[in-house]
């Protein structure tokens, strides 16, 4: 059952991403949120805000905690965020050690940190694909690079160039996107820890100690500020996602055009069939790259609107992020995977 | 597992719509697509393009057909659309009567008509909610309408007005949206039937007969043209969806502002709790209405881009519709449902 | 001097609209605003809120009033809207009859009504162009309609059709847009009159009398409510604009594709030259239609965001309308004009 | 006369930017384009593709060349870009030395390089404003930082914090935007030089010599590739612009909320008046920051769509850039200027 193409029984074959999707499951999210709570318990003990025994008991309890998802769903409808009820259930589960659960933290610390923890493997997947695509480009250049190709401007034949010229135009922005990712990463991959209004008011001068342990347990940087109200890290990342799928959309568009019957500038082994015309060989993967690019080019607008995040926490803006960002990540992942498959299916390039 | 908030184990409590979601399930889609194929078989018999026996045998077979979803998924990844393989599986299932399956039609006929068939119940749900909300507005006016309220312009106290004045401003656009829906419906609720390139080339002068039966079987109007390449019907519907959630977003924004502690202009019984501050009573439903409005106000852009639907069928533009339109419908449905619940939870209005 | 392409010394040749642009001049806006103030003065006299003499004296004075634009500009920067200072200047100019100026009204009444008054001629221009284009389509069908053309789906040759088939796909949505315009007009072409917070508080039971005269003087319908806070009329109009330019963008895209050297499916007499390649014959007008369509498909999003118009008047949302709507009107006007010129420049269609 | 608020006789007071606007004048653009042509002439001489005499004669002639703007406008309507006719006029003007004009270059080299040359001063203006705002933040912290302020989450009073806490949340993303700008600059500030299809086909092995001189004359880096078809540099810059105005929009939103009558958390000396209510003190500048942020958050979508820049030059995508990017720069400039004025007008902060 799915209004979303990303986890739809058959449309996800075209538009989903099986490698990335799991990171956005409730299970994976909850697991990361519990990881945060465990790390926090240990941090509270380090800061002598709870005893080591209670902290250890809490982390042990957290390990075998399974929340009641139906209750979480109803509670999320009421509270706008899953954490209050997750913490309530967790505290009940922890019994005597409940004092080590969530003390000093707030919902946003848990939700945002969980997201960032899951972005690590997502970025690795995206990066790996980007790098493997660069290799494929080199293989294509080696194989077809010197063949002639009509250069085209404003949708008219212009002057001849080579296949290598065209491929270089496809490849160069992708290389730059790797550079950009390196710049973005340290800004993006920051834990969130601020407490109720971002001031860690409950921790007083112990905040640094707790934060230190959080960082160690979660292998994640935590600066001495937080980003409750500044979402530019996530927006910058979204920009990167959409620039990436946009650069790939250009390749898709070019391949769709090269593949027109009258052009015969490319030969693809992986094409789609038609229900009405057996002779059709549709450049489905290349078309899909254009859809994905335009999808992200639309979503990016919502992400920029989330920057208007009022006061110390905006329910309205934060919720909008949840609706958009995971979709952008999956879309970009699919875009990379589909490009890789498309490039690998090129039998001939140039004319 | 879900990158989509609409069918996420706990976020769907806040952002999904359990009544509408089923219409976007693969099961429901396939069922509607098979309904189209059955109706077509009968139409082909009416037009004497296949024998009545074969048509009847086909429709009987279709009734107990269950496609292999895993194969459909892989095929959709290849073909860009589910129909070619669905038809292939269906033909194999029908055996001798396979000639009555999909003859003269194309993928777009099946997919688009399936969508329209499922929009009927969706529109009814949306309309029913709109009407029930109008009733609630009247109840609120009857109960609180004469109470004073500070009128506010440019976020500053302006001059006093009454609760009824404010509610009338909320209510009036929703009434107009009902009028708009009546105008849009006959343009939107049109079956799709054009064949490979929109000319029903295989049916020749029998097209009208087939079309007539399709219309009767599916209780759906089929004009003598098709809308393969003109998507303004769907875009106009999307405009309506986003105008509706936008008008509701304004109500959410107003309620969020009225509910500020210093204002005390509204009292809500249904509020959200915080994980860090037990005293918090967050206007979660009102906030959510703003998120939903801005989500749709973003998606609407993609729908307008799909109008650039090249030649006789654009894979790229069509796919983009699939990614966006179902989400807009669910979002609008949730917006109406959440508004209804929010209005019902108003204990006091005015000051 | 211009960051805007619409009134840029040379880019406006490509992207502006000389017939529509004047309606968005400060001069034309001020003239319409003063027309409102005159009509209001007469209405106030009808309602015996000022004497007929004072009203007549005011309307006479208004006729020869020229505001100081530099002062208006500085005041707009301060007040966020031109009206407070325009009224101040006008009252000073009217001297003894100042009591008949702006009494009971508010800035939004003046600005919104001025816009609507200027939309009348704009709509007429757009409608006239739409109708003339329909005629051109008929001429093209008469001349080239029976010629064969390769039908293309998913950017692949599909099956042959005729030029008439293709043109019908271009033409039909434009006809529907004319129908839509007729439905939209009565909702859009409404004067604005609500006073400070939309309740015409200063006019009491005389509001109807004043409103009646406003309607007569301005040849404009004024209902007994106002649309200060509900902007769905303008958003619906924007939807129409973008659907129109989107439908035209599809035609541009098709022509760009047909015009590819290898296709030779169209021959255009009006093409663009290149600075580097004398042989180039660029389908500039067709390309431009795509740019205009995507421009509007972007702007439409902002218009939907303006629906979140808080309380009795939102400075933030209202200002956003001003930034976007005029551009959408010019863009759509250019789109129609460019399409007309493009269609008129078709020397050959089909193959 | 203006459909654009940016150069409108009175609206530009609110929404324009007098310091930035001149860089988008036709005059300034033409001057930069001619600068490119001069530098190219000298480069051609260095490469011995024309004689030094002819090059010097050409550069001398270029100095006193004034194009016929009316002819340029008509030609731009035809060619889709100003350069072909500008070069034609320039060659006619240069007479015998016309061989040194535009040889080896293409329209895109001229237009894109002109844009980049004009971005230098624009970036300096934006950067200077950003830095000066940082100073104002420090002044505000020094003056009001220790005063208490109610921290608010989800539009509800949460826990107290200090004015310094709130201001730090405003300030920190702006600091990061300065860091981002430093990263973006070397990618953005690249000259464009590729010739007809990006291969500098006419220059052969002399390309490096010409490029070197271009770089020296224009004080601009030219790498050995070009960015005709990859627009990620401009898109990345647009992201930055919109992130900046978005971060500022958050400040505007906060100030609008703090300034509500019941809150009294801020006192502004620079407020707007109303035409109907003399008592109103509207937070116009803060509201405007929200409009500007949402405007850019919309436009950014169009910029991402331009990444689908087909083949060696896309007329459609390139034109869309022209419609959007200058507006985003002016909007961001105004956003910074308005924020600076708004912050300077704060008389009191905190409660």
Coordinates of C-alpha atoms in Angstrom, one line a residue, chain A residues 152-159 256-257 259-263 277 279-284 287 294 301 305, chain C residues 152-159 256-257 259-263 277 279-284 287 294 301 305:
Chain A
X152 CA 24.6 20.5 -31.0
X153 CA 23.7 23.9 -29.7
X154 CA 20.2 25.3 -29.3
X155 CA 18.9 21.9 -30.5
X156 CA 20.6 22.3 -33.9
X157 CA 23.6 20.6 -35.4
X158 CA 26.5 22.9 -34.8
X159 CA 30.0 21.5 -35.3
X256 CA 17.5 10.5 -24.7
X257 CA 18.3 12.9 -27.6
X259 CA 19.1 7.8 -28.9
X260 CA 16.4 9.2 -31.2
X261 CA 15.9 6.9 -34.2
X262 CA 17.2 9.5 -36.7
X263 CA 20.3 10.2 -34.7
X277 CA 4.4 -1.5 -30.1
X279 CA 9.3 -2.7 -32.0
X280 CA 9.8 0.1 -29.4
X281 CA 13.1 0.3 -27.5
X282 CA 12.5 3.0 -25.0
X283 CA 15.4 4.7 -23.3
X284 CA 13.6 4.3 -20.0
X287 CA 14.1 9.3 -19.2
X294 CA 13.0 17.6 -11.9
X301 CA 12.3 24.7 -2.8
X305 CA 11.4 27.4 3.0
Chain C
X152 CA 6.7 9.5 -31.2
X153 CA 6.4 8.2 -27.7
X154 CA 9.0 8.1 -25.0
X155 CA 11.3 9.9 -27.5
X156 CA 11.2 7.0 -29.9
X157 CA 9.5 6.7 -33.3
X158 CA 6.2 5.0 -32.7
X159 CA 3.6 4.9 -35.4
X256 CA 12.1 22.3 -31.2
X257 CA 12.2 18.5 -31.6
X259 CA 13.0 21.1 -36.1
X260 CA 16.1 19.0 -35.4
X261 CA 18.2 18.7 -38.5
X262 CA 17.7 14.9 -38.8
X263 CA 13.9 15.2 -38.5
X277 CA 28.2 29.6 -36.9
X279 CA 24.9 28.1 -40.9
X280 CA 22.9 27.9 -37.7
X281 CA 19.1 28.4 -37.9
X282 CA 18.1 28.3 -34.2
X283 CA 14.4 27.7 -33.3
X284 CA 14.6 30.6 -30.8
X287 CA 13.0 27.4 -27.2
X294 CA 9.3 26.6 -16.7
X301 CA 4.7 27.8 -6.1
X305 CA 2.6 30.0 -0.5

